[in-house]
Amino acid sequence: MGLLGCNPAMRSKTPSGDYMEDLNAYSRKFNRAAIAMLRRLHSSSEGMKYSFGDSVKFWSNIVRDPHLYGLKELKSACCGGGRLNGESPCTPNATYCLNRHQYMFWDRVHPSQATYKLTVQAFYDDGSSRFVYPITFKQLAA
């Protein structure tokens, strides 16, 4: 689960365009429950292996320092309509950005290809357990 309160659809509903922190709290709560469930399944199932990629934790890092990740636009969607391109969906008649690799969100609710690429690199290729545990996706695939 990613940061629900950060997507343009939710941000467009606030007067300031800020994050909806209450929704981000639900995202964190969901992830904690998912991790607890996986740990219970792991302890009761011999040989079960799993890997949990924490999008909330990783995307929070992106939000804190977007330039470190090559992103410049966190509020608006690259494709859509209305305020922050978050009020209507991405359709053939929608407004499109020219630099989609710098946007965190592609449309009103979906992360951009750039965000997904960064996430995959963090969960699969990173080799550390900062954002993925108990093992990386690469270790799980092996």
PDB file of N, CA and C in Angstrom, residues 41-139:
ATOM      1  N   LEU A  41       1.790 -16.097   9.200  1.00  0.00           N
ATOM      2  CA  LEU A  41       1.779 -17.164   8.197  1.00  0.00           C
ATOM      3  C   LEU A  41       3.140 -17.836   8.111  1.00  0.00           C
ATOM      4  N   HIS A  42       4.195 -17.045   8.153  1.00  0.00           N
ATOM      5  CA  HIS A  42       5.550 -17.586   8.081  1.00  0.00           C
ATOM      6  C   HIS A  42       5.841 -18.508   9.269  1.00  0.00           C
ATOM      7  N   SER A  43       5.431 -18.101  10.446  1.00  0.00           N
ATOM      8  CA  SER A  43       5.716 -18.912  11.640  1.00  0.00           C
ATOM      9  C   SER A  43       4.876 -20.187  11.687  1.00  0.00           C
ATOM     10  N   SER A  44       3.738 -20.189  11.008  1.00  0.00           N
ATOM     11  CA  SER A  44       2.877 -21.377  11.051  1.00  0.00           C
ATOM     12  C   SER A  44       2.984 -22.249   9.798  1.00  0.00           C
ATOM     13  N   SER A  45       3.761 -21.815   8.815  1.00  0.00           N
ATOM     14  CA  SER A  45       3.886 -22.556   7.557  1.00  0.00           C
ATOM     15  C   SER A  45       5.348 -22.875   7.301  1.00  0.00           C
ATOM     16  N   GLU A  46       5.669 -24.142   7.427  1.00  0.00           N
ATOM     17  CA  GLU A  46       7.050 -24.562   7.235  1.00  0.00           C
ATOM     18  C   GLU A  46       7.500 -24.283   5.793  1.00  0.00           C
ATOM     19  N   GLY A  47       8.614 -23.620   5.669  1.00  0.00           N
ATOM     20  CA  GLY A  47       9.198 -23.364   4.361  1.00  0.00           C
ATOM     21  C   GLY A  47       8.655 -22.154   3.624  1.00  0.00           C
ATOM     22  N   MET A  48       7.668 -21.481   4.196  1.00  0.00           N
ATOM     23  CA  MET A  48       7.145 -20.300   3.517  1.00  0.00           C
ATOM     24  C   MET A  48       8.158 -19.159   3.575  1.00  0.00           C
ATOM     25  N   LYS A  49       8.395 -18.535   2.428  1.00  0.00           N
ATOM     26  CA  LYS A  49       9.260 -17.370   2.364  1.00  0.00           C
ATOM     27  C   LYS A  49       8.430 -16.214   1.824  1.00  0.00           C
ATOM     28  N   TYR A  50       8.771 -15.034   2.250  1.00  0.00           N
ATOM     29  CA  TYR A  50       8.067 -13.854   1.760  1.00  0.00           C
ATOM     30  C   TYR A  50       8.993 -12.653   1.791  1.00  0.00           C
ATOM     31  N   SER A  51       8.573 -11.652   1.077  1.00  0.00           N
ATOM     32  CA  SER A  51       9.275 -10.381   1.059  1.00  0.00           C
ATOM     33  C   SER A  51       8.216  -9.286   1.025  1.00  0.00           C
ATOM     34  N   PHE A  52       8.367  -8.303   1.885  1.00  0.00           N
ATOM     35  CA  PHE A  52       7.407  -7.206   1.959  1.00  0.00           C
ATOM     36  C   PHE A  52       8.094  -5.903   1.591  1.00  0.00           C
ATOM     37  N   GLY A  53       7.627  -5.297   0.513  1.00  0.00           N
ATOM     38  CA  GLY A  53       8.150  -4.001   0.100  1.00  0.00           C
ATOM     39  C   GLY A  53       7.284  -2.899   0.686  1.00  0.00           C
ATOM     40  N   ASP A  54       7.881  -2.051   1.475  1.00  0.00           N
ATOM     41  CA  ASP A  54       7.141  -0.997   2.172  1.00  0.00           C
ATOM     42  C   ASP A  54       7.111   0.282   1.335  1.00  0.00           C
ATOM     43  N   SER A  55       6.076   0.397   0.505  1.00  0.00           N
ATOM     44  CA  SER A  55       5.929   1.580  -0.352  1.00  0.00           C
ATOM     45  C   SER A  55       5.735   2.838   0.462  1.00  0.00           C
ATOM     46  N   VAL A  56       5.052   2.742   1.584  1.00  0.00           N
ATOM     47  CA  VAL A  56       4.858   3.927   2.427  1.00  0.00           C
ATOM     48  C   VAL A  56       6.204   4.475   2.870  1.00  0.00           C
ATOM     49  N   LYS A  57       7.049   3.605   3.345  1.00  0.00           N
ATOM     50  CA  LYS A  57       8.366   4.035   3.822  1.00  0.00           C
ATOM     51  C   LYS A  57       9.214   4.584   2.671  1.00  0.00           C
ATOM     52  N   PHE A  58       9.213   3.877   1.538  1.00  0.00           N
ATOM     53  CA  PHE A  58      10.024   4.319   0.410  1.00  0.00           C
ATOM     54  C   PHE A  58       9.495   5.625  -0.172  1.00  0.00           C
ATOM     55  N   TRP A  59       8.187   5.716  -0.404  1.00  0.00           N
ATOM     56  CA  TRP A  59       7.617   6.933  -0.983  1.00  0.00           C
ATOM     57  C   TRP A  59       7.748   8.114  -0.028  1.00  0.00           C
ATOM     58  N   SER A  60       7.745   7.854   1.279  1.00  0.00           N
ATOM     59  CA  SER A  60       7.992   8.939   2.241  1.00  0.00           C
ATOM     60  C   SER A  60       9.387   9.510   2.035  1.00  0.00           C
ATOM     61  N   ASN A  61      10.345   8.646   1.713  1.00  0.00           N
ATOM     62  CA  ASN A  61      11.695   9.110   1.398  1.00  0.00           C
ATOM     63  C   ASN A  61      11.696   9.989   0.147  1.00  0.00           C
ATOM     64  N   ILE A  62      10.938   9.575  -0.857  1.00  0.00           N
ATOM     65  CA  ILE A  62      10.837  10.362  -2.087  1.00  0.00           C
ATOM     66  C   ILE A  62      10.254  11.736  -1.775  1.00  0.00           C
ATOM     67  N   VAL A  63       9.190  11.761  -0.971  1.00  0.00           N
ATOM     68  CA  VAL A  63       8.523  13.019  -0.630  1.00  0.00           C
ATOM     69  C   VAL A  63       9.469  13.950   0.133  1.00  0.00           C
ATOM     70  N   ARG A  64      10.286  13.386   1.024  1.00  0.00           N
ATOM     71  CA  ARG A  64      11.228  14.196   1.806  1.00  0.00           C
ATOM     72  C   ARG A  64      12.321  14.817   0.932  1.00  0.00           C
ATOM     73  N   ASP A  65      12.777  14.068  -0.080  1.00  0.00           N
ATOM     74  CA  ASP A  65      13.878  14.558  -0.906  1.00  0.00           C
ATOM     75  C   ASP A  65      13.692  14.120  -2.357  1.00  0.00           C
ATOM     76  N   PRO A  66      12.703  14.694  -3.056  1.00  0.00           N
ATOM     77  CA  PRO A  66      12.388  14.248  -4.416  1.00  0.00           C
ATOM     78  C   PRO A  66      13.535  14.420  -5.403  1.00  0.00           C
ATOM     79  N   HIS A  67      14.357  15.446  -5.232  1.00  0.00           N
ATOM     80  CA  HIS A  67      15.448  15.695  -6.169  1.00  0.00           C
ATOM     81  C   HIS A  67      16.504  14.596  -6.121  1.00  0.00           C
ATOM     82  N   LEU A  68      16.654  13.969  -4.968  1.00  0.00           N
ATOM     83  CA  LEU A  68      17.571  12.837  -4.841  1.00  0.00           C
ATOM     84  C   LEU A  68      17.160  11.701  -5.781  1.00  0.00           C
ATOM     85  N   TYR A  69      15.871  11.618  -6.069  1.00  0.00           N
ATOM     86  CA  TYR A  69      15.323  10.553  -6.909  1.00  0.00           C
ATOM     87  C   TYR A  69      15.008  11.035  -8.327  1.00  0.00           C
ATOM     88  N   GLY A  70      15.339  12.268  -8.644  1.00  0.00           N
ATOM     89  CA  GLY A  70      15.111  12.787  -9.985  1.00  0.00           C
ATOM     90  C   GLY A  70      13.691  13.250 -10.251  1.00  0.00           C
ATOM     91  N   LEU A  71      12.889  13.399  -9.208  1.00  0.00           N
ATOM     92  CA  LEU A  71      11.507  13.851  -9.375  1.00  0.00           C
ATOM     93  C   LEU A  71      11.397  15.321  -8.993  1.00  0.00           C
ATOM     94  N   LYS A  72      10.537  16.043  -9.710  1.00  0.00           N
ATOM     95  CA  LYS A  72      10.348  17.467  -9.425  1.00  0.00           C
ATOM     96  C   LYS A  72       8.900  17.797  -9.070  1.00  0.00           C
ATOM     97  N   GLU A  73       7.959  17.010  -9.565  1.00  0.00           N
ATOM     98  CA  GLU A  73       6.547  17.316  -9.346  1.00  0.00           C
ATOM     99  C   GLU A  73       5.880  16.209  -8.538  1.00  0.00           C
ATOM    100  N   LEU A  74       5.492  16.549  -7.305  1.00  0.00           N
ATOM    101  CA  LEU A  74       4.860  15.575  -6.413  1.00  0.00           C
ATOM    102  C   LEU A  74       3.362  15.797  -6.258  1.00  0.00           C
ATOM    103  N   LYS A  75       2.897  17.008  -6.482  1.00  0.00           N
ATOM    104  CA  LYS A  75       1.487  17.331  -6.250  1.00  0.00           C
ATOM    105  C   LYS A  75       0.593  16.963  -7.422  1.00  0.00           C
ATOM    106  N   SER A  76       0.944  17.425  -8.606  1.00  0.00           N
ATOM    107  CA  SER A  76       0.093  17.255  -9.786  1.00  0.00           C
ATOM    108  C   SER A  76       0.364  15.939 -10.487  1.00  0.00           C
ATOM    109  N   ALA A  77      -0.668  15.441 -11.144  1.00  0.00           N
ATOM    110  CA  ALA A  77      -0.517  14.268 -12.007  1.00  0.00           C
ATOM    111  C   ALA A  77      -0.008  14.726 -13.365  1.00  0.00           C
ATOM    112  N   CYS A  78       0.674  13.856 -14.052  1.00  0.00           N
ATOM    113  CA  CYS A  78       1.149  14.166 -15.395  1.00  0.00           C
ATOM    114  C   CYS A  78      -0.025  14.232 -16.362  1.00  0.00           C
ATOM    115  N   CYS A  79      -1.023  13.400 -16.160  1.00  0.00           N
ATOM    116  CA  CYS A  79      -2.151  13.311 -17.074  1.00  0.00           C
ATOM    117  C   CYS A  79      -3.456  13.372 -16.296  1.00  0.00           C
ATOM    118  N   GLY A  80      -4.371  14.210 -16.745  1.00  0.00           N
ATOM    119  CA  GLY A  80      -5.669  14.302 -16.085  1.00  0.00           C
ATOM    120  C   GLY A  80      -6.324  15.631 -16.370  1.00  0.00           C
ATOM    121  N   GLY A  81      -7.183  16.038 -15.478  1.00  0.00           N
ATOM    122  CA  GLY A  81      -7.866  17.299 -15.651  1.00  0.00           C
ATOM    123  C   GLY A  81      -8.260  17.895 -14.324  1.00  0.00           C
ATOM    124  N   GLY A  82      -8.578  19.169 -14.339  1.00  0.00           N
ATOM    125  CA  GLY A  82      -8.972  19.866 -13.120  1.00  0.00           C
ATOM    126  C   GLY A  82      -7.772  20.229 -12.276  1.00  0.00           C
ATOM    127  N   ARG A  83      -8.064  20.587 -11.055  1.00  0.00           N
ATOM    128  CA  ARG A  83      -7.018  21.006 -10.111  1.00  0.00           C
ATOM    129  C   ARG A  83      -6.015  19.880  -9.888  1.00  0.00           C
ATOM    130  N   LEU A  84      -4.756  20.185 -10.027  1.00  0.00           N
ATOM    131  CA  LEU A  84      -3.640  19.239  -9.863  1.00  0.00           C
ATOM    132  C   LEU A  84      -3.734  18.055 -10.828  1.00  0.00           C
ATOM    133  N   ASN A  85      -4.519  18.196 -11.892  1.00  0.00           N
ATOM    134  CA  ASN A  85      -4.806  17.084 -12.813  1.00  0.00           C
ATOM    135  C   ASN A  85      -5.367  15.886 -12.038  1.00  0.00           C
ATOM    136  N   GLY A  86      -5.998  16.158 -10.911  1.00  0.00           N
ATOM    137  CA  GLY A  86      -6.486  15.096 -10.040  1.00  0.00           C
ATOM    138  C   GLY A  86      -7.993  14.996  -9.945  1.00  0.00           C
ATOM    139  N   GLU A  87      -8.708  15.831 -10.683  1.00  0.00           N
ATOM    140  CA  GLU A  87     -10.164  15.812 -10.568  1.00  0.00           C
ATOM    141  C   GLU A  87     -10.845  14.975 -11.647  1.00  0.00           C
ATOM    142  N   SER A  88     -10.176  14.727 -12.742  1.00  0.00           N
ATOM    143  CA  SER A  88     -10.754  13.872 -13.781  1.00  0.00           C
ATOM    144  C   SER A  88      -9.677  12.942 -14.329  1.00  0.00           C
ATOM    145  N   PRO A  89     -10.100  11.817 -14.887  1.00  0.00           N
ATOM    146  CA  PRO A  89      -9.137  10.794 -15.301  1.00  0.00           C
ATOM    147  C   PRO A  89      -8.314  11.174 -16.528  1.00  0.00           C
ATOM    148  N   CYS A  90      -7.326  10.370 -16.772  1.00  0.00           N
ATOM    149  CA  CYS A  90      -6.459  10.514 -17.934  1.00  0.00           C
ATOM    150  C   CYS A  90      -7.195   9.918 -19.137  1.00  0.00           C
ATOM    151  N   THR A  91      -7.612  10.754 -20.042  1.00  0.00           N
ATOM    152  CA  THR A  91      -8.330  10.336 -21.250  1.00  0.00           C
ATOM    153  C   THR A  91      -7.612  10.925 -22.461  1.00  0.00           C
ATOM    154  N   PRO A  92      -8.004  10.550 -23.661  1.00  0.00           N
ATOM    155  CA  PRO A  92      -7.348  11.135 -24.844  1.00  0.00           C
ATOM    156  C   PRO A  92      -7.432  12.664 -24.905  1.00  0.00           C
ATOM    157  N   ASN A  93      -8.442  13.256 -24.276  1.00  0.00           N
ATOM    158  CA  ASN A  93      -8.580  14.712 -24.283  1.00  0.00           C
ATOM    159  C   ASN A  93      -7.991  15.386 -23.046  1.00  0.00           C
ATOM    160  N   ALA A  94      -7.328  14.640 -22.201  1.00  0.00           N
ATOM    161  CA  ALA A  94      -6.782  15.176 -20.946  1.00  0.00           C
ATOM    162  C   ALA A  94      -5.538  16.019 -21.215  1.00  0.00           C
ATOM    163  N   THR A  95      -5.149  16.746 -20.198  1.00  0.00           N
ATOM    164  CA  THR A  95      -3.907  17.508 -20.229  1.00  0.00           C
ATOM    165  C   THR A  95      -2.750  16.563 -19.905  1.00  0.00           C
ATOM    166  N   TYR A  96      -1.699  16.615 -20.725  1.00  0.00           N
ATOM    167  CA  TYR A  96      -0.526  15.768 -20.516  1.00  0.00           C
ATOM    168  C   TYR A  96       0.696  16.635 -20.252  1.00  0.00           C
ATOM    169  N   CYS A  97       1.575  16.161 -19.402  1.00  0.00           N
ATOM    170  CA  CYS A  97       2.833  16.869 -19.173  1.00  0.00           C
ATOM    171  C   CYS A  97       3.853  16.449 -20.233  1.00  0.00           C
ATOM    172  N   LEU A  98       4.857  17.241 -20.410  1.00  0.00           N
ATOM    173  CA  LEU A  98       5.900  16.925 -21.387  1.00  0.00           C
ATOM    174  C   LEU A  98       7.088  16.199 -20.763  1.00  0.00           C
ATOM    175  N   ASN A  99       7.187  16.243 -19.439  1.00  0.00           N
ATOM    176  CA  ASN A  99       8.344  15.670 -18.729  1.00  0.00           C
ATOM    177  C   ASN A  99       7.890  14.628 -17.704  1.00  0.00           C
ATOM    178  N   ARG A 100       7.213  13.601 -18.180  1.00  0.00           N
ATOM    179  CA  ARG A 100       6.600  12.621 -17.266  1.00  0.00           C
ATOM    180  C   ARG A 100       7.606  11.917 -16.362  1.00  0.00           C
ATOM    181  N   HIS A 101       8.858  11.864 -16.740  1.00  0.00           N
ATOM    182  CA  HIS A 101       9.877  11.219 -15.905  1.00  0.00           C
ATOM    183  C   HIS A 101      10.178  12.011 -14.629  1.00  0.00           C
ATOM    184  N   GLN A 102       9.639  13.235 -14.527  1.00  0.00           N
ATOM    185  CA  GLN A 102       9.865  14.058 -13.337  1.00  0.00           C
ATOM    186  C   GLN A 102       8.651  14.090 -12.406  1.00  0.00           C
ATOM    187  N   TYR A 103       7.599  13.363 -12.747  1.00  0.00           N
ATOM    188  CA  TYR A 103       6.363  13.355 -11.966  1.00  0.00           C
ATOM    189  C   TYR A 103       6.275  12.111 -11.092  1.00  0.00           C
ATOM    190  N   MET A 104       5.804  12.281  -9.879  1.00  0.00           N
ATOM    191  CA  MET A 104       5.581  11.139  -9.000  1.00  0.00           C
ATOM    192  C   MET A 104       4.335  10.360  -9.426  1.00  0.00           C
ATOM    193  N   PHE A 105       3.321  11.082  -9.925  1.00  0.00           N
ATOM    194  CA  PHE A 105       2.066  10.430 -10.315  1.00  0.00           C
ATOM    195  C   PHE A 105       1.793  10.591 -11.799  1.00  0.00           C
ATOM    196  N   TRP A 106       1.359   9.497 -12.412  1.00  0.00           N
ATOM    197  CA  TRP A 106       0.974   9.530 -13.813  1.00  0.00           C
ATOM    198  C   TRP A 106      -0.414  10.142 -13.960  1.00  0.00           C
ATOM    199  N   ASP A 107      -1.377   9.599 -13.215  1.00  0.00           N
ATOM    200  CA  ASP A 107      -2.732  10.131 -13.273  1.00  0.00           C
ATOM    201  C   ASP A 107      -3.207  10.404 -11.855  1.00  0.00           C
ATOM    202  N   ARG A 108      -4.479  10.591 -11.704  1.00  0.00           N
ATOM    203  CA  ARG A 108      -5.005  11.043 -10.419  1.00  0.00           C
ATOM    204  C   ARG A 108      -4.720  10.100  -9.261  1.00  0.00           C
ATOM    205  N   VAL A 109      -4.510   8.802  -9.515  1.00  0.00           N
ATOM    206  CA  VAL A 109      -4.271   7.858  -8.418  1.00  0.00           C
ATOM    207  C   VAL A 109      -3.070   6.935  -8.621  1.00  0.00           C
ATOM    208  N   HIS A 110      -2.539   6.845  -9.827  1.00  0.00           N
ATOM    209  CA  HIS A 110      -1.466   5.886 -10.093  1.00  0.00           C
ATOM    210  C   HIS A 110      -0.097   6.559 -10.161  1.00  0.00           C
ATOM    211  N   PRO A 111       0.886   5.962  -9.504  1.00  0.00           N
ATOM    212  CA  PRO A 111       2.256   6.478  -9.619  1.00  0.00           C
ATOM    213  C   PRO A 111       2.725   6.426 -11.074  1.00  0.00           C
ATOM    214  N   SER A 112       3.698   7.231 -11.369  1.00  0.00           N
ATOM    215  CA  SER A 112       4.255   7.274 -12.728  1.00  0.00           C
ATOM    216  C   SER A 112       5.200   6.098 -12.955  1.00  0.00           C
ATOM    217  N   GLN A 113       5.563   5.908 -14.215  1.00  0.00           N
ATOM    218  CA  GLN A 113       6.545   4.886 -14.549  1.00  0.00           C
ATOM    219  C   GLN A 113       7.860   5.163 -13.818  1.00  0.00           C
ATOM    220  N   ALA A 114       8.221   6.431 -13.705  1.00  0.00           N
ATOM    221  CA  ALA A 114       9.458   6.794 -12.995  1.00  0.00           C
ATOM    222  C   ALA A 114       9.391   6.359 -11.531  1.00  0.00           C
ATOM    223  N   THR A 115       8.252   6.573 -10.881  1.00  0.00           N
ATOM    224  CA  THR A 115       8.083   6.172  -9.476  1.00  0.00           C
ATOM    225  C   THR A 115       8.132   4.660  -9.335  1.00  0.00           C
ATOM    226  N   TYR A 116       7.458   3.957 -10.251  1.00  0.00           N
ATOM    227  CA  TYR A 116       7.498   2.492 -10.203  1.00  0.00           C
ATOM    228  C   TYR A 116       8.913   1.967 -10.418  1.00  0.00           C
ATOM    229  N   LYS A 117       9.649   2.578 -11.332  1.00  0.00           N
ATOM    230  CA  LYS A 117      11.025   2.142 -11.583  1.00  0.00           C
ATOM    231  C   LYS A 117      11.884   2.317 -10.330  1.00  0.00           C
ATOM    232  N   LEU A 118      11.754   3.468  -9.681  1.00  0.00           N
ATOM    233  CA  LEU A 118      12.489   3.702  -8.435  1.00  0.00           C
ATOM    234  C   LEU A 118      12.106   2.680  -7.366  1.00  0.00           C
ATOM    235  N   THR A 119      10.821   2.367  -7.289  1.00  0.00           N
ATOM    236  CA  THR A 119      10.325   1.415  -6.292  1.00  0.00           C
ATOM    237  C   THR A 119      10.890   0.028  -6.555  1.00  0.00           C
ATOM    238  N   VAL A 120      10.861  -0.402  -7.809  1.00  0.00           N
ATOM    239  CA  VAL A 120      11.409  -1.714  -8.166  1.00  0.00           C
ATOM    240  C   VAL A 120      12.890  -1.783  -7.823  1.00  0.00           C
ATOM    241  N   GLN A 121      13.619  -0.727  -8.136  1.00  0.00           N
ATOM    242  CA  GLN A 121      15.046  -0.713  -7.815  1.00  0.00           C
ATOM    243  C   GLN A 121      15.270  -0.827  -6.314  1.00  0.00           C
ATOM    244  N   ALA A 122      14.451  -0.147  -5.544  1.00  0.00           N
ATOM    245  CA  ALA A 122      14.602  -0.196  -4.084  1.00  0.00           C
ATOM    246  C   ALA A 122      14.233  -1.569  -3.527  1.00  0.00           C
ATOM    247  N   PHE A 123      13.207  -2.186  -4.072  1.00  0.00           N
ATOM    248  CA  PHE A 123      12.730  -3.464  -3.535  1.00  0.00           C
ATOM    249  C   PHE A 123      13.495  -4.660  -4.090  1.00  0.00           C
ATOM    250  N   TYR A 124      13.922  -4.580  -5.322  1.00  0.00           N
ATOM    251  CA  TYR A 124      14.566  -5.730  -5.953  1.00  0.00           C
ATOM    252  C   TYR A 124      16.085  -5.610  -5.974  1.00  0.00           C
ATOM    253  N   ASP A 125      16.576  -4.510  -6.489  1.00  0.00           N
ATOM    254  CA  ASP A 125      18.009  -4.383  -6.760  1.00  0.00           C
ATOM    255  C   ASP A 125      18.838  -3.815  -5.625  1.00  0.00           C
ATOM    256  N   ASP A 126      18.213  -3.131  -4.688  1.00  0.00           N
ATOM    257  CA  ASP A 126      18.952  -2.397  -3.663  1.00  0.00           C
ATOM    258  C   ASP A 126      19.870  -3.296  -2.846  1.00  0.00           C
ATOM    259  N   GLY A 127      19.397  -4.467  -2.491  1.00  0.00           N
ATOM    260  CA  GLY A 127      20.211  -5.377  -1.698  1.00  0.00           C
ATOM    261  C   GLY A 127      20.209  -5.080  -0.216  1.00  0.00           C
ATOM    262  N   SER A 128      19.560  -4.010   0.190  1.00  0.00           N
ATOM    263  CA  SER A 128      19.482  -3.693   1.613  1.00  0.00           C
ATOM    264  C   SER A 128      18.076  -3.968   2.115  1.00  0.00           C
ATOM    265  N   SER A 129      17.910  -3.815   3.396  1.00  0.00           N
ATOM    266  CA  SER A 129      16.578  -4.071   3.965  1.00  0.00           C
ATOM    267  C   SER A 129      15.956  -2.785   4.496  1.00  0.00           C
ATOM    268  N   ARG A 130      16.335  -1.640   3.923  1.00  0.00           N
ATOM    269  CA  ARG A 130      15.753  -0.372   4.374  1.00  0.00           C
ATOM    270  C   ARG A 130      14.266  -0.298   4.076  1.00  0.00           C
ATOM    271  N   PHE A 131      13.863  -0.798   2.902  1.00  0.00           N
ATOM    272  CA  PHE A 131      12.476  -0.668   2.480  1.00  0.00           C
ATOM    273  C   PHE A 131      11.796  -2.004   2.214  1.00  0.00           C
ATOM    274  N   VAL A 132      12.536  -3.072   2.299  1.00  0.00           N
ATOM    275  CA  VAL A 132      11.978  -4.397   2.010  1.00  0.00           C
ATOM    276  C   VAL A 132      12.536  -5.396   3.020  1.00  0.00           C
ATOM    277  N   TYR A 133      11.660  -6.273   3.514  1.00  0.00           N
ATOM    278  CA  TYR A 133      12.080  -7.227   4.529  1.00  0.00           C
ATOM    279  C   TYR A 133      11.129  -8.413   4.586  1.00  0.00           C
ATOM    280  N   PRO A 134      11.532  -9.517   5.139  1.00  0.00           N
ATOM    281  CA  PRO A 134      12.822  -9.797   5.775  1.00  0.00           C
ATOM    282  C   PRO A 134      13.951 -10.022   4.756  1.00  0.00           C
ATOM    283  N   ILE A 135      13.596 -10.246   3.496  1.00  0.00           N
ATOM    284  CA  ILE A 135      14.604 -10.388   2.431  1.00  0.00           C
ATOM    285  C   ILE A 135      14.151  -9.555   1.239  1.00  0.00           C
ATOM    286  N   THR A 136      15.095  -9.240   0.337  1.00  0.00           N
ATOM    287  CA  THR A 136      14.746  -8.448  -0.838  1.00  0.00           C
ATOM    288  C   THR A 136      13.985  -9.316  -1.843  1.00  0.00           C
ATOM    289  N   PHE A 137      13.347  -8.674  -2.805  1.00  0.00           N
ATOM    290  CA  PHE A 137      12.628  -9.410  -3.850  1.00  0.00           C
ATOM    291  C   PHE A 137      13.600 -10.278  -4.650  1.00  0.00           C
ATOM    292  N   LYS A 138      14.804  -9.763  -4.860  1.00  0.00           N
ATOM    293  CA  LYS A 138      15.832 -10.524  -5.591  1.00  0.00           C
ATOM    294  C   LYS A 138      16.198 -11.802  -4.843  1.00  0.00           C
ATOM    295  N   GLN A 139      16.339 -11.693  -3.524  1.00  0.00           N
ATOM    296  CA  GLN A 139      16.649 -12.869  -2.706  1.00  0.00           C
ATOM    297  C   GLN A 139      15.485 -13.858  -2.723  1.00  0.00           C
TER     298      GLN A 139
END
